[in-house]
Amino acid sequence: MTMTMKRKHRLALVAASAIGCAVPGMAQAQTPGEDVAARCAALAGLTLPDTSIASATLVPAKPSETTVAGAVPGHRSFCRVVARVRAEAGSDVGVELWLPIQGWTGVFHGNGSGGFAGTFALGYSGMVEGLRRGFATATTDGGTAPATPLEGDALIGQPRKWRDWGRLSAHAMTVTGKAITRAFYGQDAAKSYYTGCSTGGQMGLVEALYYPEDYDGILVGAPVMNRTWGHAAVLWNYAAANRAPGRLLSEAKLKLLNSAAIASCWKQGHGLAGDRFISDPMACRFDPQVLECKGTASDSCLTKSELETARAFYSGPTDRRGKPLFHGWLPGSEMPDIFGWSFLQTPIQDQPPFGALFKWVFGAKWDWRGFDFARDMARVDAQLGPIVNDVTRGSLAAFAARGGKLIVFHGLADTLVPPGQSIDFFDRHAAQLGGAAKLSQSARLFMAPGMMHCGGGTGPDAFNATLGIPPRPPSDDARHDLFSALIDWTERGQAPDRIVATRFSREEPGRIEMQRPLCPHPQRAVYRGTGSTGAESNFRCESPATR
């Protein structure tokens, strides 16, 4: 739910263009058989409850090619279907589906969106991967058009759209997508998988909690859990940096904070010398007070006002007595670019990032300057909590009972969805299902040191082929790719005990800079003490009690 969305949006559009579906009427690589084209076009006349088919168009196969810009992947021929699901007044959920003409593996693959959604584009990177594997693959606009991932003002006064966004759109996509898949192939999908990150992660957890029959395996990253307080945390940070002059943290000050946090955590044993990230920031204690200016202000110290801003970011929202109300950001997340703390301080059209959610409650003229957390969050929770916070409730029992498998991953340097939420989610469901060992038979959590929101950052972030933000993993096997690991676990019972995360060189694309293991929570990757720290084989997974 960030400016990361802009980057992912651009990458998704590039991916869509690469498969030839983003530009109607573009030159095609080959002419499809008339019978196949007719079979695809016939889907436009399909009758489904509350559903209209807007288009059904065959996209012919395209071979891969090498250009001056590098290798451009090809794609298999597929039928592209766009549908609208309107279950009641105010509801309009868009669904896009790609159906392979040949080589369908019998799998249905759903994908989520991001931010306020409103577009199909944020699901395209996952759909490209699904199509590559021979899956019938779908995404949804979340039912929020004409909103966009970063702008939700269009949803003011639209409670049904809030509900579609918070709970119903992924299920509508799944039911509709499976029905169209059945109509096209003449049989039901044998297996179903879901992938998504951020808001797409929230959608996946809603599927597991409330629609356990929809998917056999679900892979989600950085899932939004508490929607209202997640937006409140962003507002808290923005207000801390902008409520008075002299409180903004410049790029130089963010770099200073980041270096000091990493050095402090390394001294406490939560990082390795030479790493530009913290291995276990949740166990580290860092006080930015060590950077306070003793004399003249400069880029090598923090003023008292800047210290107050930094402390607000680390603490997260608190009450007037300083008692925590929600999670804060972890040491090592002080990134000085548009995907980190800089973004959280920067207005979007003169309002805090994602501030439109508060306009849904207080109206279009809402002004962040008058917002009182102690007074106003009760009203926000009362009005929106029952509509958009479903992930804070519910049970995984039914999903686990039918053999469903859930994998969650979260970057420990995430600055948009606090990582502590994912750990709290697993602790809560472990208690419900009879302990962590019992929960691990159906759900596993992987925390990624140094990774930001859904990807990026200074740590290894290439371990999920569906993301579209970091590069693809160096291998599609279940050892390097979480999506393949989910499929292996679901179909062959091979639970993922260790995933290799890769960091590629930013200067030399394709060159591996380092690899580290991601261990299932609560285990952590521990250096063996010998050999290169860039080789994952020199690390072991240990639980905190045995370290």
Coordinates of C-alpha atoms in Angstrom, one line a residue:
M1 CA 0.0 0.0 0.0
T2 CA 2.7 2.5 -1.0
M3 CA 4.7 4.2 -3.6
T4 CA 5.9 0.7 -4.0
M5 CA 2.5 0.3 -5.7
K6 CA 3.7 2.8 -8.3
R7 CA 6.7 0.7 -9.0
K8 CA 4.7 -2.6 -9.0
H9 CA 2.1 -0.9 -11.1
R10 CA 4.7 0.0 -13.7
L11 CA 6.2 -3.5 -13.6
A12 CA 2.8 -5.1 -13.9
L13 CA 2.0 -3.1 -17.0
V14 CA 5.3 -4.0 -18.5
A15 CA 4.5 -7.7 -17.8
A16 CA 1.1 -7.3 -19.4
S17 CA 2.5 -5.7 -22.4
A18 CA 5.1 -8.5 -22.8
I19 CA 2.3 -11.0 -23.1
G20 CA 0.4 -8.9 -25.6
C21 CA -2.8 -8.2 -23.8
A22 CA -2.3 -4.6 -22.7
V23 CA -2.6 -3.0 -26.1
P24 CA -5.8 -3.9 -28.1
G25 CA -5.2 -4.4 -31.8
M26 CA -1.4 -4.8 -31.4
A27 CA 0.4 -7.0 -34.0
Q28 CA 0.0 -10.7 -33.0
A29 CA 2.7 -13.3 -33.5
Q30 CA 0.5 -15.9 -35.1
T31 CA -3.1 -16.4 -36.2
P32 CA -5.2 -18.7 -33.9
G33 CA -7.4 -21.5 -35.2
E34 CA -10.9 -20.3 -35.9
D35 CA -12.4 -22.9 -33.6
V36 CA -10.3 -21.8 -30.7
A37 CA -11.1 -18.2 -31.3
A38 CA -14.8 -19.0 -31.5
R39 CA -14.7 -21.0 -28.3
C40 CA -13.1 -18.1 -26.5
A41 CA -15.5 -15.6 -28.0
A42 CA -18.4 -17.7 -26.9
L43 CA -17.6 -17.0 -23.3
A44 CA -19.0 -13.5 -23.8
G45 CA -22.5 -15.1 -23.9
L46 CA -22.0 -17.1 -20.7
T47 CA -24.7 -16.6 -18.2
L48 CA -23.6 -16.5 -14.5
P49 CA -25.4 -15.2 -11.4
D50 CA -25.0 -11.4 -10.9
T51 CA -22.3 -11.4 -13.6
S52 CA -21.8 -9.9 -17.1
I53 CA -19.0 -10.8 -19.4
A54 CA -17.5 -7.5 -20.8
S55 CA -15.1 -9.2 -23.2
A56 CA -13.6 -12.5 -24.2
T57 CA -10.7 -12.2 -26.6
L58 CA -8.1 -14.7 -27.8
V59 CA -4.5 -13.6 -27.4
P60 CA -2.2 -15.8 -29.7
A61 CA 1.1 -17.2 -28.5
K62 CA 4.2 -15.2 -28.9
P63 CA 7.7 -16.6 -29.1
S64 CA 10.5 -15.2 -26.8
E65 CA 13.0 -12.9 -28.5
T66 CA 16.2 -11.1 -27.9
T67 CA 16.3 -7.3 -28.4
V68 CA 18.7 -4.5 -27.7
A69 CA 17.1 -4.2 -24.3
G70 CA 17.7 -7.9 -23.5
A71 CA 15.6 -11.1 -23.5
V72 CA 11.8 -10.6 -23.8
P73 CA 9.9 -13.7 -22.7
G74 CA 7.2 -15.1 -24.9
H75 CA 3.9 -16.6 -23.8
R76 CA 1.4 -19.3 -24.6
S77 CA -1.9 -18.5 -26.3
F78 CA -4.7 -17.7 -23.9
C79 CA -8.3 -16.5 -23.8
R80 CA -8.5 -13.2 -21.9
V81 CA -11.9 -12.6 -20.2
V82 CA -13.1 -9.5 -18.4
A83 CA -16.2 -9.8 -16.2
R84 CA -18.2 -7.6 -13.8
V85 CA -19.9 -9.0 -10.7
R86 CA -22.7 -6.8 -9.4
A87 CA -24.3 -8.7 -6.4
E88 CA -26.3 -5.7 -5.2
A89 CA -26.6 -1.9 -5.5
G90 CA -23.3 -0.2 -5.2
S91 CA -21.3 -3.3 -5.9
D92 CA -19.2 -3.7 -9.0
V93 CA -16.3 -6.2 -8.7
G94 CA -14.1 -6.5 -11.8
V95 CA -12.5 -9.8 -12.7
E96 CA -9.9 -10.5 -15.3
L97 CA -9.1 -14.1 -16.3
W98 CA -6.4 -15.7 -18.6
L99 CA -7.2 -19.2 -19.8
P100 CA -4.3 -21.1 -21.5
I101 CA -5.5 -22.5 -24.9
Q102 CA -3.1 -25.5 -24.6
G103 CA -1.3 -27.1 -21.7
W104 CA -3.8 -26.2 -19.0
T105 CA -2.6 -28.1 -15.9
G106 CA -6.0 -28.3 -14.2
V107 CA -5.1 -25.5 -11.8
F108 CA -7.0 -22.3 -11.0
H109 CA -4.8 -19.4 -9.7
G110 CA -6.2 -16.3 -8.0
N111 CA -4.3 -13.1 -7.4
G112 CA -4.9 -10.1 -5.2
S113 CA -4.4 -6.3 -5.7
G114 CA -2.8 -3.6 -3.6
G115 CA -3.6 -0.3 -1.8
F116 CA -7.1 0.9 -2.5
A117 CA -7.0 -1.4 -5.6
G118 CA -9.3 -0.1 -8.4
T119 CA -7.2 -1.7 -11.2
F120 CA -6.3 -5.1 -12.5
A121 CA -2.7 -4.2 -13.1
L122 CA -1.3 -5.0 -9.7
G123 CA -2.3 -8.7 -10.2
Y124 CA -0.6 -9.0 -13.6
S125 CA 2.8 -10.1 -12.3
G126 CA 1.3 -13.0 -10.5
M127 CA -0.9 -13.8 -13.6
V128 CA 2.2 -13.9 -15.8
E129 CA 3.7 -16.5 -13.5
G130 CA 0.5 -18.5 -13.4
L131 CA 0.2 -18.5 -17.2
R132 CA 3.8 -19.5 -17.5
R133 CA 3.0 -22.6 -15.3
G134 CA -0.1 -23.5 -17.4
F135 CA -2.6 -22.3 -14.8
A136 CA -5.9 -20.6 -15.4
T137 CA -5.1 -17.3 -13.6
A138 CA -7.3 -14.4 -12.4
T139 CA -7.2 -11.1 -10.6
T140 CA -9.7 -8.5 -9.4
D141 CA -9.9 -4.7 -9.1
G142 CA -11.2 -5.1 -5.5
G143 CA -14.5 -3.6 -6.5
T144 CA -13.2 -0.1 -5.9
A145 CA -12.9 1.5 -9.3
P146 CA -12.6 4.4 -10.0
A147 CA -10.3 4.5 -7.0
T148 CA -6.6 3.8 -7.6
P149 CA -4.0 2.0 -5.4
L150 CA -2.9 5.3 -3.9
E151 CA -6.1 7.3 -4.0
G152 CA -9.3 6.3 -2.3
D153 CA -11.3 9.6 -2.3
A154 CA -13.7 8.1 -4.9
L155 CA -15.0 5.7 -2.2
I156 CA -16.3 8.4 0.1
G157 CA -19.9 7.5 0.9
Q158 CA -19.6 4.0 -0.7
P159 CA -20.0 1.5 2.2
R160 CA -20.7 -1.4 -0.2
K161 CA -17.4 -0.8 -2.0
W162 CA -15.6 -0.7 1.4
R163 CA -17.1 -4.1 2.1
D164 CA -16.0 -5.5 -1.3
W165 CA -12.5 -4.2 -0.7
G166 CA -12.3 -5.5 2.8
R167 CA -14.0 -8.9 2.5
L168 CA -15.9 -9.9 -0.7
S169 CA -14.0 -9.1 -3.9
A170 CA -11.5 -12.0 -3.8
H171 CA -14.3 -14.5 -3.2
A172 CA -16.3 -13.0 -6.0
M173 CA -13.2 -13.3 -8.3
T174 CA -12.7 -16.9 -7.2
V175 CA -16.3 -18.1 -7.7
T176 CA -16.6 -16.3 -11.1
G177 CA -13.2 -17.3 -12.2
K178 CA -13.8 -20.9 -11.5
A179 CA -17.1 -20.9 -13.2
I180 CA -15.6 -19.4 -16.4
T181 CA -12.8 -21.9 -16.2
R182 CA -15.3 -24.7 -16.0
A183 CA -17.2 -23.4 -18.9
F184 CA -14.1 -23.1 -21.1
Y185 CA -12.5 -26.5 -20.3
G186 CA -15.6 -28.5 -19.6
Q187 CA -14.3 -29.6 -16.1
D188 CA -13.5 -28.2 -12.7
A189 CA -10.1 -27.2 -11.7
A190 CA -8.4 -30.0 -9.7
K191 CA -6.3 -27.6 -7.6
S192 CA -6.6 -24.0 -6.7
Y193 CA -3.9 -21.6 -5.4
Y194 CA -3.9 -17.9 -4.4
T195 CA -1.0 -15.4 -4.3
G196 CA -0.9 -11.7 -3.3
C197 CA 0.9 -9.1 -1.2
S198 CA -0.2 -6.1 1.0
T199 CA -3.9 -5.6 0.3
G200 CA -3.6 -8.8 -1.8
G201 CA -2.2 -10.4 1.3
Q202 CA -5.3 -9.3 3.3
M203 CA -7.5 -10.8 0.5
G204 CA -5.7 -14.1 0.8
L205 CA -6.1 -14.3 4.6
V206 CA -9.8 -13.5 4.2
E207 CA -10.1 -16.4 1.8
A208 CA -8.4 -18.8 4.3
L209 CA -10.5 -17.5 7.3
Y210 CA -13.9 -17.2 5.7
Y211 CA -14.0 -19.1 2.5
P212 CA -11.8 -22.2 3.3
E213 CA -13.2 -24.2 0.3
D214 CA -11.9 -21.7 -2.3
Y215 CA -8.2 -22.6 -2.3
D216 CA -6.0 -25.5 -1.5
G217 CA -2.9 -23.4 -1.0
I218 CA -2.5 -19.7 -0.2
L219 CA 0.7 -17.6 -0.4
V220 CA 0.6 -14.1 0.9
G221 CA 3.1 -11.4 1.8
A222 CA 3.0 -8.3 4.1
P223 CA -0.8 -8.9 4.7
V224 CA -2.8 -6.0 6.0
M225 CA -4.3 -7.2 9.2
N226 CA -5.8 -4.3 11.2
R227 CA -6.9 -2.0 8.3
T228 CA -8.0 0.9 10.4
W229 CA -5.0 1.0 12.7
G230 CA -2.7 0.3 9.8
H231 CA -3.8 3.5 8.2
A232 CA -3.7 5.3 11.6
A233 CA 0.0 4.3 11.9
V234 CA 0.8 5.9 8.6
L235 CA -1.1 9.0 9.7
W236 CA 0.7 9.0 13.1
N237 CA 4.1 9.0 11.3
Y238 CA 3.0 11.7 8.8
A239 CA 1.7 13.9 11.7
A240 CA 4.9 13.4 13.7
A241 CA 7.0 14.7 10.8
N242 CA 4.7 17.5 9.6
R243 CA 2.9 18.9 12.7
A244 CA 5.6 21.6 13.2
P245 CA 8.6 23.0 11.3
G246 CA 12.0 21.3 11.8
R247 CA 10.6 17.8 12.4
L248 CA 11.0 16.3 8.9
L249 CA 13.8 13.7 8.6
S250 CA 16.0 14.5 5.6
E251 CA 17.6 11.8 3.5
A252 CA 20.9 12.5 5.2
K253 CA 19.3 12.1 8.7
L254 CA 17.5 8.9 7.6
K255 CA 20.8 7.4 6.4
L256 CA 22.4 8.5 9.8
L257 CA 19.6 6.8 11.7
N258 CA 19.8 3.6 9.6
S259 CA 23.6 3.3 10.0
A260 CA 23.3 3.9 13.8
A261 CA 20.5 1.3 14.2
I262 CA 22.4 -1.3 12.3
A263 CA 25.6 -0.7 14.2
S264 CA 23.7 -0.8 17.6
C265 CA 21.9 -4.0 16.7
W266 CA 25.1 -5.7 15.5
K267 CA 26.7 -5.0 18.8
Q268 CA 23.8 -6.7 20.5
G269 CA 24.2 -9.8 18.4
H270 CA 21.3 -9.2 16.0
G271 CA 23.3 -8.7 12.8
L272 CA 26.5 -9.6 11.1
A273 CA 29.5 -7.3 10.3
G274 CA 29.3 -6.3 6.7
D275 CA 25.5 -6.7 6.4
R276 CA 23.5 -3.6 5.5
F277 CA 20.5 -4.9 7.4
I278 CA 19.6 -6.3 10.8
S279 CA 19.0 -10.1 11.1
D280 CA 16.6 -9.9 14.1
P281 CA 15.3 -6.3 14.6
M282 CA 12.4 -7.5 16.8
A283 CA 15.0 -8.5 19.4
C284 CA 17.0 -5.3 19.1
R285 CA 16.7 -2.2 21.3
F286 CA 17.8 1.0 19.7
D287 CA 17.5 4.5 21.2
P288 CA 18.1 7.3 18.7
Q289 CA 19.1 9.5 21.7
V290 CA 22.7 8.5 20.9
L291 CA 22.5 10.8 17.8
E292 CA 21.3 14.0 19.6
C293 CA 23.2 17.1 18.6
K294 CA 25.4 18.4 21.4
G295 CA 26.1 21.6 19.7
T296 CA 25.4 23.1 16.3
A297 CA 22.9 21.1 14.2
S298 CA 24.4 19.2 11.3
D299 CA 23.8 16.1 9.1
S300 CA 25.8 14.0 11.6
C301 CA 23.3 14.4 14.5
L302 CA 19.6 14.8 15.2
T303 CA 17.9 17.9 16.8
K304 CA 15.4 17.5 19.6
S305 CA 12.6 17.9 17.1
E306 CA 14.0 15.3 14.8
L307 CA 14.5 12.9 17.7
E308 CA 10.8 13.3 18.6
T309 CA 9.9 12.3 15.0
A310 CA 12.2 9.3 15.0
R311 CA 10.8 8.1 18.4
A312 CA 7.3 8.4 17.0
F313 CA 8.2 6.2 14.0
Y314 CA 9.7 3.5 16.3
S315 CA 6.9 3.6 18.9
G316 CA 4.0 3.7 16.6
P317 CA 0.7 5.2 17.9
T318 CA 0.5 5.7 21.6
D319 CA -2.0 7.2 24.0
R320 CA -1.4 10.4 25.9
R321 CA 0.5 8.5 28.6
G322 CA 2.8 6.8 26.1
K323 CA 1.1 3.4 26.2
P324 CA 1.4 1.7 22.8
L325 CA -1.8 1.4 20.8
F326 CA -0.4 -0.3 17.7
H327 CA 2.9 -1.5 16.3
G328 CA 5.8 0.8 15.3
W329 CA 8.5 0.4 12.7
L330 CA 11.6 -1.7 13.5
P331 CA 15.2 -0.6 13.7
G332 CA 16.8 -1.0 10.3
S333 CA 13.7 0.2 8.4
E334 CA 14.8 3.9 8.2
M335 CA 15.1 3.8 4.4
P336 CA 15.8 7.3 2.8
D337 CA 14.0 6.7 -0.4
I338 CA 10.4 6.9 -1.6
F339 CA 9.7 3.4 -0.5
G340 CA 10.5 3.9 3.1
W341 CA 10.3 6.6 5.8
S342 CA 10.6 9.3 3.2
F343 CA 7.3 8.2 1.7
L344 CA 5.6 8.3 5.1
Q345 CA 6.5 11.9 5.6
T346 CA 5.4 13.0 2.1
P347 CA 1.9 14.2 1.2
I348 CA -0.1 12.8 -1.7
Q349 CA -2.2 15.6 -3.2
D350 CA -1.8 17.6 0.1
Q351 CA -2.9 14.8 2.4
P352 CA -1.2 12.0 4.3
P353 CA -0.6 8.8 2.3
F354 CA -3.8 6.6 2.3
G355 CA -5.6 9.3 4.3
A356 CA -8.8 8.8 2.2
L357 CA -9.9 6.1 4.6
F358 CA -10.5 8.7 7.3
K359 CA -12.6 10.7 4.8
W360 CA -14.9 7.7 4.6
V361 CA -15.7 8.4 8.2
F362 CA -15.4 12.1 8.6
G363 CA -16.2 13.4 5.1
A364 CA -14.4 14.9 2.2
K365 CA -13.3 18.0 4.1
W366 CA -11.5 15.9 6.8
D367 CA -8.2 17.6 7.9
W368 CA -5.5 15.5 9.4
R369 CA -4.3 18.4 11.5
G370 CA -7.4 18.2 13.8
F371 CA -7.3 14.4 14.2
D372 CA -7.0 13.2 17.8
F373 CA -6.1 9.6 18.1
A374 CA -7.5 9.1 21.6
R375 CA -10.8 10.6 20.6
D376 CA -11.3 9.8 16.9
M377 CA -10.0 6.3 16.4
A378 CA -12.9 5.0 18.5
R379 CA -15.3 6.4 15.8
V380 CA -13.1 5.1 13.0
D381 CA -13.1 1.6 14.5
A382 CA -16.8 1.7 15.2
Q383 CA -17.7 2.6 11.6
L384 CA -15.1 0.8 9.6
G385 CA -13.8 -2.0 11.9
P386 CA -16.8 -4.4 11.2
I387 CA -16.3 -3.8 7.5
V388 CA -12.6 -3.9 6.8
N389 CA -10.9 -5.6 9.8
D390 CA -12.1 -9.2 9.2
V391 CA -8.5 -10.5 9.3
T392 CA -8.3 -9.6 13.0
R393 CA -11.1 -12.1 13.6
G394 CA -12.0 -15.6 12.3
S395 CA -10.4 -19.0 12.5
L396 CA -8.1 -21.1 10.3
A397 CA -9.7 -24.3 11.7
A398 CA -11.9 -25.1 8.7
F399 CA -9.1 -24.4 6.2
A400 CA -6.7 -26.6 8.2
A401 CA -9.2 -29.3 8.5
R402 CA -9.7 -29.7 4.8
G403 CA -5.9 -29.9 4.3
G404 CA -5.4 -26.3 3.2
K405 CA -1.8 -24.9 3.3
L406 CA -1.0 -21.2 4.1
I407 CA 2.4 -19.5 3.7
V408 CA 2.9 -15.9 4.9
F409 CA 6.1 -13.9 4.4
H410 CA 6.9 -10.5 5.7
G411 CA 9.9 -8.2 5.3
L412 CA 11.4 -7.1 8.6
A413 CA 12.2 -3.7 7.1
D414 CA 8.6 -3.1 6.0
T415 CA 7.5 0.5 6.6
L416 CA 3.9 0.2 5.5
V417 CA 2.5 -2.9 7.2
P418 CA 4.3 -3.4 10.6
P419 CA 5.9 -6.9 10.6
G420 CA 4.8 -7.5 14.2
Q421 CA 1.2 -8.0 12.9
S422 CA 2.1 -11.2 11.1
I423 CA 3.7 -12.7 14.2
D424 CA 0.7 -11.7 16.3
F425 CA -1.6 -13.4 13.7
F426 CA 0.4 -16.6 14.0
D427 CA 0.5 -16.5 17.8
R428 CA -3.3 -15.9 17.9
H429 CA -4.1 -18.8 15.6
A430 CA -1.6 -21.1 17.3
A431 CA -3.5 -20.6 20.5
Q432 CA -6.8 -21.3 18.7
L433 CA -5.5 -24.5 17.1
G434 CA -3.7 -26.1 20.0
G435 CA -0.2 -24.7 19.8
A436 CA 2.5 -23.7 17.3
A437 CA 3.4 -27.2 16.4
K438 CA -0.2 -28.0 15.4
L439 CA -0.5 -24.7 13.4
S440 CA 2.7 -25.5 11.5
Q441 CA 1.1 -28.5 9.9
S442 CA -1.1 -26.1 7.9
A443 CA 0.5 -22.6 8.1
R444 CA 4.0 -21.2 8.2
L445 CA 5.5 -17.8 8.5
F446 CA 8.8 -16.6 7.0
M447 CA 10.2 -13.3 8.1
A448 CA 12.7 -11.7 5.7
P449 CA 15.5 -9.6 7.2
G450 CA 16.2 -6.4 5.4
M451 CA 13.3 -6.7 3.0
M452 CA 10.8 -3.8 2.7
H453 CA 7.2 -3.8 1.6
C454 CA 6.6 -6.9 -0.6
G455 CA 10.2 -6.5 -1.9
G456 CA 13.2 -4.2 -2.1
G457 CA 15.4 -3.1 0.7
T458 CA 19.0 -4.1 1.5
G459 CA 18.4 -7.8 2.3
P460 CA 17.8 -10.8 0.1
D461 CA 14.3 -10.4 -1.4
A462 CA 14.2 -12.7 -4.4
F463 CA 12.3 -15.8 -3.2
N464 CA 8.8 -15.6 -4.7
A465 CA 8.3 -15.8 -8.5
T466 CA 4.8 -14.1 -8.4
L467 CA 5.8 -10.8 -6.9
G468 CA 7.0 -8.7 -9.8
I469 CA 9.0 -6.3 -7.5
P470 CA 12.3 -8.1 -6.8
P471 CA 13.9 -10.3 -9.6
R472 CA 12.7 -13.8 -10.0
P473 CA 14.5 -16.4 -7.8
P474 CA 17.5 -18.1 -9.5
S475 CA 15.5 -21.3 -9.6
D476 CA 11.9 -22.3 -9.8
D477 CA 12.4 -25.2 -7.4
A478 CA 10.7 -25.4 -4.0
R479 CA 14.1 -24.6 -2.3
H480 CA 14.3 -21.1 -3.8
D481 CA 10.7 -20.2 -4.7
L482 CA 7.9 -19.9 -2.1
F483 CA 5.2 -20.5 -4.7
S484 CA 6.8 -23.8 -5.8
A485 CA 7.2 -24.6 -2.1
L486 CA 3.5 -24.0 -1.5
I487 CA 2.6 -26.3 -4.4
D488 CA 5.0 -29.0 -3.1
W489 CA 3.5 -28.8 0.3
T490 CA -0.1 -28.9 -0.9
E491 CA 0.3 -31.7 -3.5
R492 CA 3.2 -33.8 -2.0
G493 CA 3.1 -33.0 1.7
Q494 CA 6.6 -31.6 1.7
A495 CA 6.4 -28.7 4.2
P496 CA 9.0 -25.9 3.7
D497 CA 11.6 -26.0 6.5
R498 CA 14.0 -23.6 4.8
I499 CA 13.8 -21.2 1.8
V500 CA 16.8 -19.7 0.1
A501 CA 16.4 -16.0 -0.3
T502 CA 18.7 -14.3 -2.9
R503 CA 20.0 -10.8 -3.3
F504 CA 21.0 -10.0 -6.8
S505 CA 23.6 -7.2 -7.6
R506 CA 21.9 -3.9 -8.4
E507 CA 24.8 -3.0 -10.6
E508 CA 25.2 -6.3 -12.5
P509 CA 21.8 -7.9 -13.1
G510 CA 21.9 -11.6 -12.8
R511 CA 24.9 -11.7 -10.5
I512 CA 24.1 -13.2 -7.1
E513 CA 25.4 -10.9 -4.3
M514 CA 24.3 -13.1 -1.4
Q515 CA 22.0 -15.8 -0.3
R516 CA 20.5 -16.4 3.1
P517 CA 18.0 -19.0 4.4
L518 CA 14.5 -17.9 5.5
C519 CA 13.4 -20.1 8.4
P520 CA 9.9 -20.8 9.6
H521 CA 8.9 -18.6 12.5
P522 CA 10.0 -18.7 15.3
Q523 CA 13.3 -20.0 14.0
R524 CA 16.0 -17.7 12.9
A525 CA 19.0 -18.1 10.6
V526 CA 22.2 -18.3 12.6
Y527 CA 25.7 -18.0 11.1
R528 CA 27.8 -21.2 11.8
G529 CA 30.8 -19.1 12.4
T530 CA 32.9 -20.1 9.4
G531 CA 32.8 -19.5 5.6
S532 CA 31.3 -16.7 3.6
T533 CA 28.3 -14.9 5.0
G534 CA 27.1 -14.6 1.5
A535 CA 26.5 -18.4 1.2
E536 CA 23.3 -19.8 2.7
S537 CA 24.9 -23.1 3.4
N538 CA 26.9 -21.4 6.2
F539 CA 23.7 -20.7 8.2
R540 CA 21.4 -23.0 10.2
C541 CA 17.9 -22.5 11.4
E542 CA 17.5 -22.4 15.1
S543 CA 14.6 -21.6 17.4
P544 CA 15.2 -18.9 20.0
A545 CA 15.2 -21.3 22.9
T546 CA 18.3 -23.2 21.5
R547 CA 20.4 -20.2 20.6

